[in-house]
Tab-separated table of C-alpha atoms in Angstrom:
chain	number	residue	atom	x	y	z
A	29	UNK	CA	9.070	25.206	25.956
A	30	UNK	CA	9.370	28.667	26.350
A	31	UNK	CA	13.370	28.544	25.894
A	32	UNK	CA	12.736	26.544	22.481
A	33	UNK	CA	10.136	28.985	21.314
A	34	UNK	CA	12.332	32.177	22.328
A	35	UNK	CA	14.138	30.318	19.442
A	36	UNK	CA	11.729	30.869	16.867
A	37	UNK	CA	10.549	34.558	17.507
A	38	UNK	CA	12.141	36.005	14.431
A	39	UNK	CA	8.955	34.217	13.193
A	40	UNK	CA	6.924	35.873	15.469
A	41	UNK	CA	5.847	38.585	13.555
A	42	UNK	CA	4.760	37.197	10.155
A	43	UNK	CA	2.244	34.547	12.263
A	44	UNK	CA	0.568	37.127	14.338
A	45	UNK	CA	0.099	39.580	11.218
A	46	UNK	CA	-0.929	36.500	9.511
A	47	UNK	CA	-3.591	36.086	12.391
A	48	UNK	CA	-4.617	39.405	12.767
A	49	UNK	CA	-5.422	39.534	8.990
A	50	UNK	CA	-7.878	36.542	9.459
A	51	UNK	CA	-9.105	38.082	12.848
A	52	UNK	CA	-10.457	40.998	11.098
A	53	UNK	CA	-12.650	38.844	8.563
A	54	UNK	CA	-13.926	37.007	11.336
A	55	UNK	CA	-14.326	39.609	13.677
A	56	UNK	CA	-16.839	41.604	11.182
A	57	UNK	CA	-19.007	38.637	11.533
A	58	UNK	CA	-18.457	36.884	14.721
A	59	UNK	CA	-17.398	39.946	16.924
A	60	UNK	CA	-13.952	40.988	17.677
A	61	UNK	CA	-13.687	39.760	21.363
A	62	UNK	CA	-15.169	36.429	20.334
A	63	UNK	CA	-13.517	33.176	20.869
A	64	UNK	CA	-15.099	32.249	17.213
A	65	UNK	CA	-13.251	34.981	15.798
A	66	UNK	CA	-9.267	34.247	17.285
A	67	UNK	CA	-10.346	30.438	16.875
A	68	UNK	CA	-11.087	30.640	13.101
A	69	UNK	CA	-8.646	32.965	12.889
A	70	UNK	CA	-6.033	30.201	14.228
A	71	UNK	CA	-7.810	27.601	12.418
A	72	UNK	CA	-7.292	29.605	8.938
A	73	UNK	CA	-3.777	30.101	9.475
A	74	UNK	CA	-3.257	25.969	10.194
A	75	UNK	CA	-5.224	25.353	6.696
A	76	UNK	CA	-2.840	28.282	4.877
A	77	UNK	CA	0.288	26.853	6.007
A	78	UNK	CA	-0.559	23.395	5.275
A	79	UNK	CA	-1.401	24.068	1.545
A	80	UNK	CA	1.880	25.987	1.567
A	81	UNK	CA	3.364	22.227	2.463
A	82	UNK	CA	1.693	19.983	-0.169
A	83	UNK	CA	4.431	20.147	-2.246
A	84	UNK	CA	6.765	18.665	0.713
A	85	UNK	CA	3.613	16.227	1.471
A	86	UNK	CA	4.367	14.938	-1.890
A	87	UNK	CA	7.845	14.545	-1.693
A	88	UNK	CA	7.349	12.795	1.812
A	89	UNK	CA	5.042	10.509	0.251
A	90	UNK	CA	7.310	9.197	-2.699
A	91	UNK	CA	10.516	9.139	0.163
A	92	UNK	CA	8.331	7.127	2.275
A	93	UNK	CA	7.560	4.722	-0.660
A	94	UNK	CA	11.139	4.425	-1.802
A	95	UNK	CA	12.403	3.743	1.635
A	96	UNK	CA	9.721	1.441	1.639
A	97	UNK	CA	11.118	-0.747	-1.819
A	98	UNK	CA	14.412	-0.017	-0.128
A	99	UNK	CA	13.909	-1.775	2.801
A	100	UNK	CA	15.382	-5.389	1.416
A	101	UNK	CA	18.487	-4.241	0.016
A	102	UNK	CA	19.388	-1.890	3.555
A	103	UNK	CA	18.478	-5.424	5.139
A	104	UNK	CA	21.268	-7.406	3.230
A	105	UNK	CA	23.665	-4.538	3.623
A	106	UNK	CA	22.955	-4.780	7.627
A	107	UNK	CA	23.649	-8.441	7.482
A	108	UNK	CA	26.471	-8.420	5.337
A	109	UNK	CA	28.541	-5.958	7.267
A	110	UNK	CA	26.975	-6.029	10.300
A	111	UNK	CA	30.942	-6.058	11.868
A	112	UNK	CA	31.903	-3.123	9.902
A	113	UNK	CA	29.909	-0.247	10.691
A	114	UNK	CA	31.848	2.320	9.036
A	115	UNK	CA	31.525	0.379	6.030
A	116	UNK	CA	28.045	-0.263	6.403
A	117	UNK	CA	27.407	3.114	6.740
A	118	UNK	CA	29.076	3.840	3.187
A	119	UNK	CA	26.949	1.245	1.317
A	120	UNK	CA	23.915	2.715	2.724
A	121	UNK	CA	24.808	6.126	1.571
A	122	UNK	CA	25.570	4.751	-1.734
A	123	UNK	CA	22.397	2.767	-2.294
A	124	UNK	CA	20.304	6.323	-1.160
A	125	UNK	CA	22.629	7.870	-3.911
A	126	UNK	CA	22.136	5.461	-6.380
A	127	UNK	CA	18.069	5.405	-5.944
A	128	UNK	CA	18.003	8.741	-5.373
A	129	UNK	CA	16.572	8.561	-2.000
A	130	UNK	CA	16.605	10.820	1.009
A	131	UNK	CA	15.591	9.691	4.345
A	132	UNK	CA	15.437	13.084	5.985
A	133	UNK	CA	13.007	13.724	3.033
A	134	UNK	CA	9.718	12.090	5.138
A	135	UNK	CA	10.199	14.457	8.004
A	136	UNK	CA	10.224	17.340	5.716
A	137	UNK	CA	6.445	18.716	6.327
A	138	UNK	CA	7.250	17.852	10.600
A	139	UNK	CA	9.977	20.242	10.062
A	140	UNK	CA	8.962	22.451	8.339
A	141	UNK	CA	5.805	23.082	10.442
A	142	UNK	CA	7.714	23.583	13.387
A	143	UNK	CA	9.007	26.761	13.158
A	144	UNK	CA	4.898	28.243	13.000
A	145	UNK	CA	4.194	25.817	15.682
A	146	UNK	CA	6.664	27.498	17.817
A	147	UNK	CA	6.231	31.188	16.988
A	148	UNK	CA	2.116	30.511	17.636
A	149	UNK	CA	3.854	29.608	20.727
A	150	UNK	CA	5.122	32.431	21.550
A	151	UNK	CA	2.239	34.582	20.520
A	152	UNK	CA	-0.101	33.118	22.431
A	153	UNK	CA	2.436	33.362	25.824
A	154	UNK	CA	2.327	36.805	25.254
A	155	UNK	CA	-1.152	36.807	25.247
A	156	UNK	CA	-1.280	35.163	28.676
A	157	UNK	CA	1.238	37.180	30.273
A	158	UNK	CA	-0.371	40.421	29.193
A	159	UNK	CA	2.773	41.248	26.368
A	160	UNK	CA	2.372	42.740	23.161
A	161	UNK	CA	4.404	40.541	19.955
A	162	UNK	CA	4.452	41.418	16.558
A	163	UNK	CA	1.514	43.250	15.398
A	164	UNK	CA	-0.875	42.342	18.141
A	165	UNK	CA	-1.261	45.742	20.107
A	166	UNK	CA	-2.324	46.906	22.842
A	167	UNK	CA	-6.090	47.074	21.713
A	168	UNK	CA	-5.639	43.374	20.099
A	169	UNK	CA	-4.473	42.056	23.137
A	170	UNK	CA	-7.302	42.631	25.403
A	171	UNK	CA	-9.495	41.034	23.039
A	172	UNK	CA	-7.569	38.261	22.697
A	173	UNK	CA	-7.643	37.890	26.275
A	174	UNK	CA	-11.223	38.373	25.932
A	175	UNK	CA	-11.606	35.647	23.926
A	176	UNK	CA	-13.257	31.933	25.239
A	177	UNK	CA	-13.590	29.045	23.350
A	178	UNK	CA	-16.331	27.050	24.741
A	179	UNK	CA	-15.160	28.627	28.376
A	180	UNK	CA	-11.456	28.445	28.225
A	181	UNK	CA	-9.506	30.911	27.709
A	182	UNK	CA	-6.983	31.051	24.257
A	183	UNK	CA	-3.490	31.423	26.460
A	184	UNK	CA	-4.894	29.211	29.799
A	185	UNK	CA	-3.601	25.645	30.151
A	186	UNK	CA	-4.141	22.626	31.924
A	187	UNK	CA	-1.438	23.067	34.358
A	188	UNK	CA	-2.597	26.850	34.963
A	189	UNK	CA	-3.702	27.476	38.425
A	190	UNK	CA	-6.744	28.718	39.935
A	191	UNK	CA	-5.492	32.464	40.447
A	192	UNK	CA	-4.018	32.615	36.767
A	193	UNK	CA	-7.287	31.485	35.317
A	194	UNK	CA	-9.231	33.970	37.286
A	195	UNK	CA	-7.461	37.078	35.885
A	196	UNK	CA	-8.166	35.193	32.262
A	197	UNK	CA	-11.921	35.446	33.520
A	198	UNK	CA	-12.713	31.803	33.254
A	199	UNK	CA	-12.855	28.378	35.738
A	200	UNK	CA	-10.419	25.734	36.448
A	201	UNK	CA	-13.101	23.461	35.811
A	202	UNK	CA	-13.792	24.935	32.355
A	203	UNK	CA	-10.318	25.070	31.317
A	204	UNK	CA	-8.947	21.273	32.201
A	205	UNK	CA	-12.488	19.982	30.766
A	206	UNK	CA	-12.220	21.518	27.193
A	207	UNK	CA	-7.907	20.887	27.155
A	208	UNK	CA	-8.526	17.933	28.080
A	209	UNK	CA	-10.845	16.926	25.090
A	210	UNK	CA	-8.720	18.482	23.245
A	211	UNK	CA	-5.471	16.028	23.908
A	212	UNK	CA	-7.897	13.464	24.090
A	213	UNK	CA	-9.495	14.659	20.313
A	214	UNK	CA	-5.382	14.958	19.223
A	215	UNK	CA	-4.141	12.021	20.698
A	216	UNK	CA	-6.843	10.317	18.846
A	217	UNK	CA	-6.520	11.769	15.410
A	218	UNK	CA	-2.581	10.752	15.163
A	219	UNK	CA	-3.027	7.378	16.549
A	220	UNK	CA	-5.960	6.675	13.789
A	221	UNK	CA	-3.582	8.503	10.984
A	222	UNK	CA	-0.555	6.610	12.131
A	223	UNK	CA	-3.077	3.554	11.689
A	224	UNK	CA	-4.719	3.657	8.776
A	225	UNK	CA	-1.224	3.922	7.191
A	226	UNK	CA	0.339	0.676	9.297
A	227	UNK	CA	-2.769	-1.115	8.003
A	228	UNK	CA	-4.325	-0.247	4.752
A	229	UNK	CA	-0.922	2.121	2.711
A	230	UNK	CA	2.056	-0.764	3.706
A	231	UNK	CA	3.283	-3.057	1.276
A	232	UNK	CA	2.400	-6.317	3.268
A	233	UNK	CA	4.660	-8.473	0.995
A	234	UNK	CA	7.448	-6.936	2.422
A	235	UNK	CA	8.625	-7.718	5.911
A	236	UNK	CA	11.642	-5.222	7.054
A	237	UNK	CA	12.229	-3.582	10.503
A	238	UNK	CA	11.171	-0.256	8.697
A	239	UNK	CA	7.637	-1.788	9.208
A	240	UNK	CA	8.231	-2.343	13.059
A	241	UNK	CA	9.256	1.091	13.505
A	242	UNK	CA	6.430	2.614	11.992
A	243	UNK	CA	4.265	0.496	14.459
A	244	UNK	CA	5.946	1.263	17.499
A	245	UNK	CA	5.778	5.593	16.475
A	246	UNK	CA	1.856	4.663	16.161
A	247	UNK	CA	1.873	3.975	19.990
A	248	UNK	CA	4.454	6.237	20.814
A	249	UNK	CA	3.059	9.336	19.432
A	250	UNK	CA	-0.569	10.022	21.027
A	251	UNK	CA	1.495	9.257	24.234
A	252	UNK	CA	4.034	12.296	23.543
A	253	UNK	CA	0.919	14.155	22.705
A	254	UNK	CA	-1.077	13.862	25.336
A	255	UNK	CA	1.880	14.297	28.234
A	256	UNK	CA	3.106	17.799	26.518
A	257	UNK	CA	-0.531	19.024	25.731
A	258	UNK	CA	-1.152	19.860	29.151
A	259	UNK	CA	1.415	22.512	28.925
A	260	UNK	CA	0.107	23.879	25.550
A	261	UNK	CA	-2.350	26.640	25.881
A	262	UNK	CA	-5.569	26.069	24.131
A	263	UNK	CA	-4.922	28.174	21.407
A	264	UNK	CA	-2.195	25.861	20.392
A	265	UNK	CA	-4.399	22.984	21.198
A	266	UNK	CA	-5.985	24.313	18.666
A	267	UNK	CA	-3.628	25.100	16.221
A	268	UNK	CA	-2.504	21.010	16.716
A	269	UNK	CA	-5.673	19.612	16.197
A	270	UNK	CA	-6.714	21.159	13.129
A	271	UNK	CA	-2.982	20.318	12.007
A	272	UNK	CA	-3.546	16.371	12.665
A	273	UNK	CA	-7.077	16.639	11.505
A	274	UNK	CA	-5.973	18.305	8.052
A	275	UNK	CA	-3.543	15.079	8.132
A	276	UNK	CA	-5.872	12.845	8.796
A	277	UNK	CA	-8.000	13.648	5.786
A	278	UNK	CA	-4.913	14.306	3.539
A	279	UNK	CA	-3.368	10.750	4.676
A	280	UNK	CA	-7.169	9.409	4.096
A	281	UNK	CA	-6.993	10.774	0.535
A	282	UNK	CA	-3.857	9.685	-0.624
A	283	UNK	CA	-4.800	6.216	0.267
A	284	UNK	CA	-7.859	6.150	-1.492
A	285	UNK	CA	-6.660	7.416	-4.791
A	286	UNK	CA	-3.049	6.802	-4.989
A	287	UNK	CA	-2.089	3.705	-2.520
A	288	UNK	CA	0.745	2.043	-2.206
A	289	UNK	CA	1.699	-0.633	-4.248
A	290	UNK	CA	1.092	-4.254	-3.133
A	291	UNK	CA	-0.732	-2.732	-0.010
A	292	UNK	CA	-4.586	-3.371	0.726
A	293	UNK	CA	-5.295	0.118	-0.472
A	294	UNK	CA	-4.185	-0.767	-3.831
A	295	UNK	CA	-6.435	-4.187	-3.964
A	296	UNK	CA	-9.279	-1.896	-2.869
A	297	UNK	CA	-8.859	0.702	-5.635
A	298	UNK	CA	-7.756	-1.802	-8.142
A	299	UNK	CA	-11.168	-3.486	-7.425
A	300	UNK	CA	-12.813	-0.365	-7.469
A	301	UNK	CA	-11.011	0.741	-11.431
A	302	UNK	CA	-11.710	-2.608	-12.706
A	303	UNK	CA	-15.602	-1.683	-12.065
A	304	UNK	CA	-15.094	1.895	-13.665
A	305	UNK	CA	-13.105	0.815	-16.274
A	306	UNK	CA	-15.138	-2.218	-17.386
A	307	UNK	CA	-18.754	-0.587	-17.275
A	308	UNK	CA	-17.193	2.710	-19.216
A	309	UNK	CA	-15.307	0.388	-21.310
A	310	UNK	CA	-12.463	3.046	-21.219
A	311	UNK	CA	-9.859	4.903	-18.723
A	312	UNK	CA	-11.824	8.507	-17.545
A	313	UNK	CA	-9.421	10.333	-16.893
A	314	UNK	CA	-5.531	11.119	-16.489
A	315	UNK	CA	-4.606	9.782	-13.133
A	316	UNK	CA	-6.924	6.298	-14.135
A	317	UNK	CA	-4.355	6.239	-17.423
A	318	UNK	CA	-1.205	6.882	-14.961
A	319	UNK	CA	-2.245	4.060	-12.860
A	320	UNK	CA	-2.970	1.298	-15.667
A	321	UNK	CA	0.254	2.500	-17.837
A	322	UNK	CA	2.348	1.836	-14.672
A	323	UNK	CA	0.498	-1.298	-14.245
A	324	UNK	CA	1.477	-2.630	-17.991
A	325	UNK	CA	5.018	-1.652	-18.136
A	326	UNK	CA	6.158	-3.431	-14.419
A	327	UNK	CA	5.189	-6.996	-17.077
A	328	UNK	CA	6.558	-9.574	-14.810
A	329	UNK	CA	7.141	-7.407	-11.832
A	330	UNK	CA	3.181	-6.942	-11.332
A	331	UNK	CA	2.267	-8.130	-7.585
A	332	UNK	CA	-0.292	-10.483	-7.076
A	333	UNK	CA	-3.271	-7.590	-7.509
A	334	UNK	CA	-2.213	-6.198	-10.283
A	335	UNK	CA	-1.947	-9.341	-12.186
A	336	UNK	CA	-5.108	-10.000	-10.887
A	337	UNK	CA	-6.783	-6.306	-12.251
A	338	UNK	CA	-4.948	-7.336	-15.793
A	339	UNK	CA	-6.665	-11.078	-16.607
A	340	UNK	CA	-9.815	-9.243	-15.157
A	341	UNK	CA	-10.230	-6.997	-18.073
A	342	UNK	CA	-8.498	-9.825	-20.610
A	343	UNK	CA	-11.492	-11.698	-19.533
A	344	UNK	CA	-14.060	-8.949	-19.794
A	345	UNK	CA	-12.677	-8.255	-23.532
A	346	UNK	CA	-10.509	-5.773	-22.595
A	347	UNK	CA	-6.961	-5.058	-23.120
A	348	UNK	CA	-4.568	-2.392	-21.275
A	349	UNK	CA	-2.425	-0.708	-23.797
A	350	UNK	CA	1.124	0.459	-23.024
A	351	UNK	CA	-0.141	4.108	-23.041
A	352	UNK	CA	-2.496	3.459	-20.128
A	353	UNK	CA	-5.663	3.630	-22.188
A	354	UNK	CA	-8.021	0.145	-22.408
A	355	UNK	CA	-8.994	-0.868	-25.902
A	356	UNK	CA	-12.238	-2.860	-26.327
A	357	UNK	CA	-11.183	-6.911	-28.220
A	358	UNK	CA	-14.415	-7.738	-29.496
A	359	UNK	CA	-12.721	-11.227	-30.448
A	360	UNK	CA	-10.809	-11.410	-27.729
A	361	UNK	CA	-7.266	-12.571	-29.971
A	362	UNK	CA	-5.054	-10.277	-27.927
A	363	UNK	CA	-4.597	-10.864	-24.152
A	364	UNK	CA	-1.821	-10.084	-21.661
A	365	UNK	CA	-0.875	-13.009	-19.611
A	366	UNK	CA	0.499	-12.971	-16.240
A	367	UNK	CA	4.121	-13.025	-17.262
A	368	UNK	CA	3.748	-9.597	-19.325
A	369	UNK	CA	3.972	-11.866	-22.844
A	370	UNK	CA	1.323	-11.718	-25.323
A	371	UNK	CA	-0.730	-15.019	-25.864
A	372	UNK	CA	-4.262	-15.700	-27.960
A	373	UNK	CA	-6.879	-16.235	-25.624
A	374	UNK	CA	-8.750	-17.851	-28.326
A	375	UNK	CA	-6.412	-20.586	-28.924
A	376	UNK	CA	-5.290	-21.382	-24.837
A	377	UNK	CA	-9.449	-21.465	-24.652
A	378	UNK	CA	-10.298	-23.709	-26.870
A	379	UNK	CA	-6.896	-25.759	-27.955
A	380	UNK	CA	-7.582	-29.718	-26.344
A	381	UNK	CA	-5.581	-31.057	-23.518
A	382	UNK	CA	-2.835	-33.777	-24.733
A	383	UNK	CA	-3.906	-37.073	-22.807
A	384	UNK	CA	-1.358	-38.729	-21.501
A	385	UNK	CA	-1.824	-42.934	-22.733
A	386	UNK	CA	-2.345	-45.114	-19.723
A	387	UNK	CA	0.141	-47.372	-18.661
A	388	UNK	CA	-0.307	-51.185	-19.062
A	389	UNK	CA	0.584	-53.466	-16.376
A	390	UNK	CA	2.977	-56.550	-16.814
A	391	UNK	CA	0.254	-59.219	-16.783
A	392	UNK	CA	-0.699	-57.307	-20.152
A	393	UNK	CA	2.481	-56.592	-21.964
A	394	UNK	CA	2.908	-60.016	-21.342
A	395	UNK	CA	-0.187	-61.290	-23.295
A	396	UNK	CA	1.033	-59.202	-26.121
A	397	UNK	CA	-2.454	-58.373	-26.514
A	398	UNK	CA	-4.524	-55.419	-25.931
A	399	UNK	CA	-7.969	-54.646	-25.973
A	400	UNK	CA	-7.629	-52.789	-28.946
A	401	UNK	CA	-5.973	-55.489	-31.214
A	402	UNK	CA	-8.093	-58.283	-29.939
A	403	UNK	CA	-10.968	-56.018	-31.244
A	404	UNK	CA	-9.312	-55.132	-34.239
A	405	UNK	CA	-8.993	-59.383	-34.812
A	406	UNK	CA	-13.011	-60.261	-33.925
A	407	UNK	CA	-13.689	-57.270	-36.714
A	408	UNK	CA	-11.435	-59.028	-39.243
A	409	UNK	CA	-13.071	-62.209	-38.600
A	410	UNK	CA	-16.571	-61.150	-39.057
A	411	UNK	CA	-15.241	-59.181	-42.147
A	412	UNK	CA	-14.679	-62.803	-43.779
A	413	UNK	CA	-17.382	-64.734	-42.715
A	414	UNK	CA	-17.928	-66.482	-45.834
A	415	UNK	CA	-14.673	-68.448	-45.170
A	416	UNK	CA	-14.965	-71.938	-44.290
A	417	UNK	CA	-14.502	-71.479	-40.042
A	418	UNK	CA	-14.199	-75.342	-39.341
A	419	UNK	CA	-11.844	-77.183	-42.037
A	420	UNK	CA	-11.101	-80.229	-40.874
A	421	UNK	CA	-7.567	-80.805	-40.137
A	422	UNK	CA	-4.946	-83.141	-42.382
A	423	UNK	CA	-4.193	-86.308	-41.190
A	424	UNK	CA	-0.944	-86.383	-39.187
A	425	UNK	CA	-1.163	-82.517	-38.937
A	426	UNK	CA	-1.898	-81.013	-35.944
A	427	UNK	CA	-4.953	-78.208	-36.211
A	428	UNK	CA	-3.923	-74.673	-36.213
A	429	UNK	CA	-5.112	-72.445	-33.638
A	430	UNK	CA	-7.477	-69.943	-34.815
A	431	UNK	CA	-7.239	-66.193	-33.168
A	432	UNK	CA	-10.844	-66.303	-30.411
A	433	UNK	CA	-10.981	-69.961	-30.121
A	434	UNK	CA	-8.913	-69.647	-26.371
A	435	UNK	CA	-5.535	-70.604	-26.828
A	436	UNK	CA	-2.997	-68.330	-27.391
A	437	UNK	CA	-0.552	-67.775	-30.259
A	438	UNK	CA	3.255	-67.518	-29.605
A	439	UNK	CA	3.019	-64.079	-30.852
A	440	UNK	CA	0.390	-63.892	-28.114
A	441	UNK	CA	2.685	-65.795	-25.228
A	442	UNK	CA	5.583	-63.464	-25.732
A	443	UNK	CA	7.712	-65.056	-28.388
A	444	UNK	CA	9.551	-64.138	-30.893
A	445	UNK	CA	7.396	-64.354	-34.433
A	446	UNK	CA	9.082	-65.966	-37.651
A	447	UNK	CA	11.522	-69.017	-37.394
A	448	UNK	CA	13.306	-69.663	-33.930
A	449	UNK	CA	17.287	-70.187	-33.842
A	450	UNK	CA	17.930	-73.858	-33.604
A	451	UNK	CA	18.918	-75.296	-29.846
A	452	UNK	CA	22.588	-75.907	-30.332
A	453	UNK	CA	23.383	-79.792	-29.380
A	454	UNK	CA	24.388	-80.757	-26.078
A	455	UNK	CA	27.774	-82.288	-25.724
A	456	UNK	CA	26.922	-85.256	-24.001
């Protein structure tokens, strides 16, 4: 570590004038030879260079999501070349070129934070050895050795022995108890960042190896943590809690107000608009109008919450406009469908379901007759009930059947009506 750090001292000198700055606000209140005072001071130089970073958070956060929607087309690639590596490798290069994708671009803030990591290092070795770096003097560095937070010494360790603690002015015992919470406290804080992100900022409908990855580094990474932080003096324990803390609450953030798409993040803030927007009756502000505009123009490409957040306010008498804005439809004519197309609500609510006519069976297409016509037949006879019902019949005639009387017309048995062709002659 201290090889690797050695690295880094050109470094050196901006973080410890960076620290002594801070140590002399705190000091006025807290007391120069406080632990308070070189704690804060470490603290407020974690916070400074992490709002230096946000604009490489950002860009990790969009790389992430693009390697994220990437994920299927890098799978097909894999499987359809998974002989030729060279050219495997050259289709993968030129999909990232094509989408405009980085994949070095999500370890941008790790790397970029390394370099202070180190140098607050090496500052705080010097401190423990009894050397003066950068700005930190002779003067500074007996008050940094001074210094205890909650017992333990700023430069002592876990792995420090008895005799080296002593001439810090502290106990084993104090030291391994308080760097131990410590890992315990970091070890903690990236597991439950690494966490929340596996199970709340993932796109679930998507199942790539990217995904397996990502849940193997959330195991893997409170390990690495807590087998290195016994050599990190507690000043850097310090420096790498606050770090994965201010993570933690930045990772916590993002979720909440800008989630992934298709994750459960985004059905829990979708839910969570949908109740702002509907009792307002209107978008608030600019990143509500961002969110709903993105919504409308993805039309057919909306996941299954999305869609859902869209009928919502169709059937609330709302409608999302292409501009991300939600216009109140008192009559409720306009209304996006699922698809993206535009359909009247008023007509698909009240327009009447075709009914399909129900199939006769054979007996009845046989009897010619229906329910229907045989009603139809009764009416017409009651219509003409002054007619004579029982003529009698001419001799040598036979009587005619009359329709209700129980036998059943030819028309009625299947045949053909009008006159029949005549039975040709047999030859005999």
């Amino acid at each position: 570590m201290d090889t690797i750090a050695s690295l880094f001292s050109f470094i050196t000198w901006p973080v410890s004038w960076v620290i002594v700055q801070f140590h002399t606000v705190y000091g006025t209140i807290f007391g120069p030879d406080t632990g308070w005072a070189w704690g804060l001071s470490i603290v407020s130089l974690v916070i400074l260079i992490r709002i230096c970073l946000i604009p490489l958070f950002v860009k990790q956060i969009k790389a992430t999501r693009a390697m994220q929607t990437l994920q299927p087309e890098m799978k097909k690639i894999q499987e359809r070349y998974k002989n030729d590596k060279q050219r495997q490798s050259e289709e993968m290069m030129k999909l990232y070129k094509e989408s405009g994708t980085n994949p070095l671009s999500s370890c941008l803030p790790i790397l970029a934070q390394s370099p202070f990591f180190f140098a607050l290092y090496h500052v705080l070795n010097g401190i423990a050895t009894g050397k003066t770096i950068g700005v930190i003097d002779d003067q500074l560095l007996a008050s940094a050795r001074k210094a205890h937070i909650f017992g333990a010494p700023l430069a002592a360790k876990f792995t420090d022995s008895a005799d080296k603690v002593a001439q810090l002015g502290a106990s084993l015992t104090d030291v391994r108890v308080v760097t131990a919470v410590m890992i315990v406290l970091m070890s903690a804080s990236q597991f439950y960042t690494q966490r929340q992100l596996m199970t709340k900022n993932v796109d679930t409908t998507v199942k790539t190896p990217f995904m397996q990855q990502q849940k193997m580094l959330m195991y893997v990474f409170p390990v690495m943590f807590a087998v290195f932080g016994i050599n990190f003096p507690v000043g850097v324990l310090v420096y790498w809690l606050t770090t994965n803390v201010w993570t933690m609450g930045q990772q916590m953030y993002v979720i909440h107000n800008n989630p992934t798409p298709g994750s459960k993040a985004q059905a829990a803030y979708l839910e969570r608009l949908f109740k702002h927007v509907t009792h307002h009756g209107k978008t608030r502000n600019r990143r509500e109008k961002a969110i709903v505009k993105a919504i409308v123009v993805k039309g057919r490409d909306r996941n299954d919450f999305e869609r859902k957040f869209i009928n919502g306010l169709n059937k609330a008498g709302l409608a999302a406009q292409a501009d991300g804005s939600v216009m109140k439809s008192e009559s409720a004519a306009v209304a996006q469908a699922e698809d993206g197309t535009t359909t009247t609500a008023t007509a698909t609510a009240t327009a009447p379901r075709r009914q399909q006519p129900k199939r006769q069976s054979k007996a009845q297409r046989q009897s010619g007759g229906t329910k229907p016509a045989e009603e139809a037949t009764e009416s017409l006879s009651l219509t003409k009930s002054d007619a004579p019902q029982d003529a009698p019949a001419a001799p040598g005639k036979k009587a005619a059947s009359k329709p209700g009387n129980g036998t059943r017309s030819k028309a009625q048995s299947g045949q053909r009506k009008g006159p029949q062709r005549p039975k040709s002659p047999s030859k005999k």
